[in-house]
PDB file of C-alpha atoms in Angstrom:
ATOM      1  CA  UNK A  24       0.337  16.681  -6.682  1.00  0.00           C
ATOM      2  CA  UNK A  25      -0.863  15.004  -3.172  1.00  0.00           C
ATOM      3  CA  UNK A  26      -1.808  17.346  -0.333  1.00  0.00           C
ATOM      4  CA  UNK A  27      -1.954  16.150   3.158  1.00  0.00           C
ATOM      5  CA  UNK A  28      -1.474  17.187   6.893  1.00  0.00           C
ATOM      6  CA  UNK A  29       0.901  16.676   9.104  1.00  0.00           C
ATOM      7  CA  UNK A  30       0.519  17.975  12.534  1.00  0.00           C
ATOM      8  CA  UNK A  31      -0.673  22.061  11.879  1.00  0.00           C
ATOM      9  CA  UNK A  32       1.035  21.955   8.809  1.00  0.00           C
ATOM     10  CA  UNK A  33      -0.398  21.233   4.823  1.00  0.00           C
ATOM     11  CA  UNK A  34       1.885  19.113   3.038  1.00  0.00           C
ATOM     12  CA  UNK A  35       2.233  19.676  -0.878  1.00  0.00           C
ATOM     13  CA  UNK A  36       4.081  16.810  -2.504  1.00  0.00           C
ATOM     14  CA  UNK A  37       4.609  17.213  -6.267  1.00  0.00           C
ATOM     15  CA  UNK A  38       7.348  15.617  -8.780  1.00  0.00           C
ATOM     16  CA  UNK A  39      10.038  17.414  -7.242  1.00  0.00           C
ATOM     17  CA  UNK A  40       9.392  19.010  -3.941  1.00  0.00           C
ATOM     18  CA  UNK A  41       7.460  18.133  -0.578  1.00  0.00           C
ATOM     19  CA  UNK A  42       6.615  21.473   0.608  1.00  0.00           C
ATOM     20  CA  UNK A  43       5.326  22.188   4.133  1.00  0.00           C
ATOM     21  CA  UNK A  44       2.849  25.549   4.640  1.00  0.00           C
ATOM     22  CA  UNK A  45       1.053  26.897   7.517  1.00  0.00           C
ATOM     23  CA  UNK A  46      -1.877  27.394   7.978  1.00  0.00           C
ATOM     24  CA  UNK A  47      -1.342  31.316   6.913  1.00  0.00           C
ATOM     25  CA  UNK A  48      -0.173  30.057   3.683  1.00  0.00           C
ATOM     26  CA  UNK A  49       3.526  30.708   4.707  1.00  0.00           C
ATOM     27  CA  UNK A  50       5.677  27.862   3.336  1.00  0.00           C
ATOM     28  CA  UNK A  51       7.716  27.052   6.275  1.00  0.00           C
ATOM     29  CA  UNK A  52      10.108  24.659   4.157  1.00  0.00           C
ATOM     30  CA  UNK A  53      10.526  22.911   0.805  1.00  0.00           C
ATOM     31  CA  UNK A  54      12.761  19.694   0.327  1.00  0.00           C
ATOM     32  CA  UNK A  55      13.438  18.582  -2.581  1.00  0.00           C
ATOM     33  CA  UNK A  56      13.441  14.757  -3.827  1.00  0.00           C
ATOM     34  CA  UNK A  57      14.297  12.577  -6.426  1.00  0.00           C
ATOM     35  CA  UNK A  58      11.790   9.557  -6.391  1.00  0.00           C
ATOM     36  CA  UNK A  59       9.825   8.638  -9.282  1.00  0.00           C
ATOM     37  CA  UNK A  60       6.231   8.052  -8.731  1.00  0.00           C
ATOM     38  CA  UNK A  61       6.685   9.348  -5.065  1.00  0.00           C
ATOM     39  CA  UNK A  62       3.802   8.948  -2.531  1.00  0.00           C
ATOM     40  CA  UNK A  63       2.835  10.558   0.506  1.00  0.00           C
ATOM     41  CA  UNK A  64       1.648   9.174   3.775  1.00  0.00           C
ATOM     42  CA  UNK A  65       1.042  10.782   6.986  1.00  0.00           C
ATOM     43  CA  UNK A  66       0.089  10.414  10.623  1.00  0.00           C
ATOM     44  CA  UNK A  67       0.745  12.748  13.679  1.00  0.00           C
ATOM     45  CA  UNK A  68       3.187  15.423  12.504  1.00  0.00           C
ATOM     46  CA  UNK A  69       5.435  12.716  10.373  1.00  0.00           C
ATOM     47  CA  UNK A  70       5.084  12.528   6.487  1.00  0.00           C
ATOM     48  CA  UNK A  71       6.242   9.221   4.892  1.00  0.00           C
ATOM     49  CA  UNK A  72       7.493   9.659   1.348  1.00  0.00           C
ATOM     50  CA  UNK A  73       7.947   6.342  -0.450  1.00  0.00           C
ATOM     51  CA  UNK A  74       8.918   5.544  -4.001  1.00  0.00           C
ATOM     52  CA  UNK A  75       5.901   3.216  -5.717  1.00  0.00           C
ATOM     53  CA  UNK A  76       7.638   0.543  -7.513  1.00  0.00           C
ATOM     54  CA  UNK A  77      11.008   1.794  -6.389  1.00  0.00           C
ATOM     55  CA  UNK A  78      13.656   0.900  -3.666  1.00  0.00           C
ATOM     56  CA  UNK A  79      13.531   4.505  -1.639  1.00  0.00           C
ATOM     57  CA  UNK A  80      11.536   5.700   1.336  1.00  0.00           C
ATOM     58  CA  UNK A  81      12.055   8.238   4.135  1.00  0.00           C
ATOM     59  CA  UNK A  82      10.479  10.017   6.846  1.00  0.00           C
ATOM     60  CA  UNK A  83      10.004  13.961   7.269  1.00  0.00           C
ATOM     61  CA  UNK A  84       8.502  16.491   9.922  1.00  0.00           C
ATOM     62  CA  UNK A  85       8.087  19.651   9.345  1.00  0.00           C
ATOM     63  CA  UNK A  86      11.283  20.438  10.844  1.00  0.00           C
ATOM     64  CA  UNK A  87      13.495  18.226   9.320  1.00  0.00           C
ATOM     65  CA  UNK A  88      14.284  15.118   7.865  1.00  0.00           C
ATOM     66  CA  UNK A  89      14.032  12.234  10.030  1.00  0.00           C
ATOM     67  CA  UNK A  90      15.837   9.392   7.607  1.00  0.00           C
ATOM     68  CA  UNK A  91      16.146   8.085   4.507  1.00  0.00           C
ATOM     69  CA  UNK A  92      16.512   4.108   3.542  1.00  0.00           C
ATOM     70  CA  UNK A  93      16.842   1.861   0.562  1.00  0.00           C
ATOM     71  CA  UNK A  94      15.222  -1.595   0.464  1.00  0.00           C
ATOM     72  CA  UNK A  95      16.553  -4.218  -1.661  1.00  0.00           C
ATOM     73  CA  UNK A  96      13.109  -5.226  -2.980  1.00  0.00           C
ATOM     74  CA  UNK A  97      10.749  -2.816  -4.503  1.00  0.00           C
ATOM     75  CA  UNK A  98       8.002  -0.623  -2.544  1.00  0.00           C
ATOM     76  CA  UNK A  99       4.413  -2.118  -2.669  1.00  0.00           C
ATOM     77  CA  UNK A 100       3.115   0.664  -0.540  1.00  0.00           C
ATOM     78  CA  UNK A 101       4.003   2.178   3.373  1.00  0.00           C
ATOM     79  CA  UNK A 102       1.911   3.665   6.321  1.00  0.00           C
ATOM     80  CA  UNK A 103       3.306   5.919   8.771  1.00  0.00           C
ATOM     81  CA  UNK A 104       2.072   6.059  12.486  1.00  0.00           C
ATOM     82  CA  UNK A 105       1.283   8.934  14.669  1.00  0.00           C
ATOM     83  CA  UNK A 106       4.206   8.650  16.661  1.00  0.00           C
ATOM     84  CA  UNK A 107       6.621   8.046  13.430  1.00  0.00           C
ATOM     85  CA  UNK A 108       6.342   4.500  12.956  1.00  0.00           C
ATOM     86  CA  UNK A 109       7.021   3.384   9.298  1.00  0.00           C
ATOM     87  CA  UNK A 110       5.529   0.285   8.319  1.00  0.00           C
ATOM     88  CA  UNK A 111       7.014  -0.406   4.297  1.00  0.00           C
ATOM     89  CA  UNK A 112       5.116  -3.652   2.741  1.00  0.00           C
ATOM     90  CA  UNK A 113       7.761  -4.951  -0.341  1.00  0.00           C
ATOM     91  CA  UNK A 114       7.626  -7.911  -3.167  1.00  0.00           C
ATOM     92  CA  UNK A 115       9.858 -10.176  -2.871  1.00  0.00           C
ATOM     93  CA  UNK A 116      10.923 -13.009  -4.794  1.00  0.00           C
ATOM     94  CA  UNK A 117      10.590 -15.828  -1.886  1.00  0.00           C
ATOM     95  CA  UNK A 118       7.425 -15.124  -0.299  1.00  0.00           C
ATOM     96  CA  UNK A 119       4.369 -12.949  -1.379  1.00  0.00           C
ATOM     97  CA  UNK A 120       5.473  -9.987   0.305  1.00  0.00           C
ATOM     98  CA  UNK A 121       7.993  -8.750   3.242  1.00  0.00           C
ATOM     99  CA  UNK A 122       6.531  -6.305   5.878  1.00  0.00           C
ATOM    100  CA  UNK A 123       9.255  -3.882   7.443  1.00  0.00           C
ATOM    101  CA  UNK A 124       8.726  -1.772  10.612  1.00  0.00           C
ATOM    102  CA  UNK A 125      11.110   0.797  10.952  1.00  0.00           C
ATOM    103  CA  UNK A 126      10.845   3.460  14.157  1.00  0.00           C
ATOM    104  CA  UNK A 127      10.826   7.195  14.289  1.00  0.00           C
ATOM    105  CA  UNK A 128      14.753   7.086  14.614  1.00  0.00           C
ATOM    106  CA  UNK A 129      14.957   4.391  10.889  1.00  0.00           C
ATOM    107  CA  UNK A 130      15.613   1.845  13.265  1.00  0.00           C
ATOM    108  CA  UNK A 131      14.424  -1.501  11.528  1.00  0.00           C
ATOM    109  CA  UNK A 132      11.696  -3.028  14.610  1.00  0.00           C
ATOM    110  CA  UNK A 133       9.932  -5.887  12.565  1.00  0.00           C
ATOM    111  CA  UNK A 134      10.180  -7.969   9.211  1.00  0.00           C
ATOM    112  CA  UNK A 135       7.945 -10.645   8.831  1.00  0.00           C
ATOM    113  CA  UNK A 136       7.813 -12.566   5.224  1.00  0.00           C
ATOM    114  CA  UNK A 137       4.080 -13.058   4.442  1.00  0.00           C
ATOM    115  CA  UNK A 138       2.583 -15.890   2.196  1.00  0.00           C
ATOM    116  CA  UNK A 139      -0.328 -13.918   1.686  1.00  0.00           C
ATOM    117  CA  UNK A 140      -0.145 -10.024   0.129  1.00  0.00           C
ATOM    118  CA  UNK A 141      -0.909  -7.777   2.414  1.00  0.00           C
ATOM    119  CA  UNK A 142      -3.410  -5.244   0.470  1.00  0.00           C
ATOM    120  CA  UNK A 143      -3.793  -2.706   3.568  1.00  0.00           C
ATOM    121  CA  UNK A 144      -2.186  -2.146   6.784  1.00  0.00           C
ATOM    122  CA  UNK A 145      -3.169   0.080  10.161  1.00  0.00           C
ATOM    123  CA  UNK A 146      -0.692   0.519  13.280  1.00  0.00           C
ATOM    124  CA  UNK A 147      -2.849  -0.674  16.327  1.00  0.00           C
ATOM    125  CA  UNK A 148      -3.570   2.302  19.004  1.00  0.00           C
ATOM    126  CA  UNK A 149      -0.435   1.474  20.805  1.00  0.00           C
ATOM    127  CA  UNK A 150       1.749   0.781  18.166  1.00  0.00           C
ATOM    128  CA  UNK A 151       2.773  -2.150  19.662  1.00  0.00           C
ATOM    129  CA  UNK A 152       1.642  -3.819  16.322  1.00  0.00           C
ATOM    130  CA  UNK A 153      -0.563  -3.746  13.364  1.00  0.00           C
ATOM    131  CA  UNK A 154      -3.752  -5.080  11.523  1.00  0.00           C
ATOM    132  CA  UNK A 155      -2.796  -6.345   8.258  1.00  0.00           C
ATOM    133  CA  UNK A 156      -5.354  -7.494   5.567  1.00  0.00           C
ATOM    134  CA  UNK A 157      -5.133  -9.752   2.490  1.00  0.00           C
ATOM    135  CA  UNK A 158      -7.497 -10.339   0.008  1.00  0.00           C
ATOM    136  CA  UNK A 159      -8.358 -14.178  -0.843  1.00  0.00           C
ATOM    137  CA  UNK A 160     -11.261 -15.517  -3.255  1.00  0.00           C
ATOM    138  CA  UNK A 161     -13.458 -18.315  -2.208  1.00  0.00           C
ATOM    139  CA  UNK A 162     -15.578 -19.829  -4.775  1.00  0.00           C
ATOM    140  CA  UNK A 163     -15.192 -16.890  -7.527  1.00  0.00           C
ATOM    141  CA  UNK A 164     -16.048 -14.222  -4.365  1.00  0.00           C
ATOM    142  CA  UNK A 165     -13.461 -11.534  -3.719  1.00  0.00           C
ATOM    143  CA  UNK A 166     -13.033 -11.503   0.465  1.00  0.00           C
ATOM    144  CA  UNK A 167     -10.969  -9.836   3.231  1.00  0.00           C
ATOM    145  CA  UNK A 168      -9.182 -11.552   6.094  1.00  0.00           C
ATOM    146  CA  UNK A 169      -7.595  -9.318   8.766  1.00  0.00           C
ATOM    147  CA  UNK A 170      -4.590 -10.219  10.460  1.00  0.00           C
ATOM    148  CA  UNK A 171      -3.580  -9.123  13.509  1.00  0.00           C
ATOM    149  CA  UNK A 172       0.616  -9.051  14.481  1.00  0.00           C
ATOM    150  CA  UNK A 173       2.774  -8.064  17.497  1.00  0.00           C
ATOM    151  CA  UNK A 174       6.435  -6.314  16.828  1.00  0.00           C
ATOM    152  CA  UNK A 175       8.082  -8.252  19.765  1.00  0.00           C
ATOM    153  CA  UNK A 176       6.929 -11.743  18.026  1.00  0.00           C
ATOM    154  CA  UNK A 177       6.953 -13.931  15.025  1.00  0.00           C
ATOM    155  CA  UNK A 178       3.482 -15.328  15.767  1.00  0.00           C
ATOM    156  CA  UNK A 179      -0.124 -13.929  14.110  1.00  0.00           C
ATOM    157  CA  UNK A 180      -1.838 -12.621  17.347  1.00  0.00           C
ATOM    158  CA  UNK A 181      -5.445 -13.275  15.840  1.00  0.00           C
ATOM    159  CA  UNK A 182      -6.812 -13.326  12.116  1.00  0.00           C
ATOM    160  CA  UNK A 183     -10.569 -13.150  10.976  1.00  0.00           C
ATOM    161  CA  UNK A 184     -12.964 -15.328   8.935  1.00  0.00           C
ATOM    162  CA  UNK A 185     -12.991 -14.431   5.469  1.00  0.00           C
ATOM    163  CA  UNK A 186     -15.232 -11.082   5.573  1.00  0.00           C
ATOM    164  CA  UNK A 187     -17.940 -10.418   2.686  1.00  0.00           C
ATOM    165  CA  UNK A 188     -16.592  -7.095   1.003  1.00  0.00           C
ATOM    166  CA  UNK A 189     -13.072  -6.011  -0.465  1.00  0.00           C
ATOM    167  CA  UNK A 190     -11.342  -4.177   2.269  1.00  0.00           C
ATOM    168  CA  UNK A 191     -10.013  -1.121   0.699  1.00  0.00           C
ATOM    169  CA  UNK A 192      -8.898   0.616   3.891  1.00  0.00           C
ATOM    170  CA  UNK A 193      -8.241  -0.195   7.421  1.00  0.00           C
ATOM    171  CA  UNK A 194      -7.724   2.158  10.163  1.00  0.00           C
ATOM    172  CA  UNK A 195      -7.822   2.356  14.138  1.00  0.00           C
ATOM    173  CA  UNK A 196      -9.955   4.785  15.856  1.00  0.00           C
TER     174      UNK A 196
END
């Protein structure tokens, strides 16, 4: 099981169910689901449940489902935004990886095919974007290089020299 929060609420994801409680211990609502090695996300008062190795992802509050989608390549791993923003990194067989943005209504935003595989991923404060790192090796030594992209363009707004440590997680503060 995965426990998380979302908003005032504690989210309890298990094989079958994503349950939402309050903070009484009342379970406000359970949904059921059908994913196999499902995985929970969550930002703001939006849960992102995603399917690890699978084709299935969707977005919850605690009062309802928000959407549901199917990709056509399978789920690396997602990140959800405070304001509902889904960002759903892929394989692929063409490039490294494929980055989707989808928004709080499962409107696709963004897709951008990456050469590099993105290991972590954080919205920026205005979710106007996101910082996007990949792991490279340089003379046998493991390092992390962050990338920096806008939603309303193609272009890399900024990336980093190759930093001395294995990112693990990113986030914005």
């Amino acid at each position: 099981p995965q426990l998380a929060q979302a908003g005032d609420q504690l989210l309890l994801l298990n094989d079958s169910y994503l349950n939402f409680y309050e903070q009484d211990g009342t379970l406000a609502a359970a949904r059921q689901h059908t994913y196999g090695n499902v995985m929970l996300q969550t930002a703001g008062d939006y849960g992102l449940l995603y399917e690890n190795g699978g084709t299935h992802f969707r977005l919850e509050t605690p009062a309802k489902l928000r959407y549901e989608k199917t990709l056509n390549d399978q789920i690396v791993f997602g990140r959800v935004s405070r304001n509902g923003m889904a960002a759903i990194i892929t394989g692929a067989e063409d490039c490294a990886c494929r980055l989707y943005v989808f928004n709080s209504k499962g409107q696709q935003i963004y897709a951008r095919d990456c050469v590099e595989r993105i290991s972590e991923l954080a919205f920026h404060a205005d979710e106007t974007g996101c910082y996007a790192v990949r792991i490279e090796t340089e003379n046998g030594v493991m390092k992390s290089v962050v990338n920096s992209y806008d939603f309303s363009s193609a272009d890399t707004i900024w990336s980093s020299q190759p930093l001395d440590m294995v990112a693990i997680s990113v986030y914005n503060t």
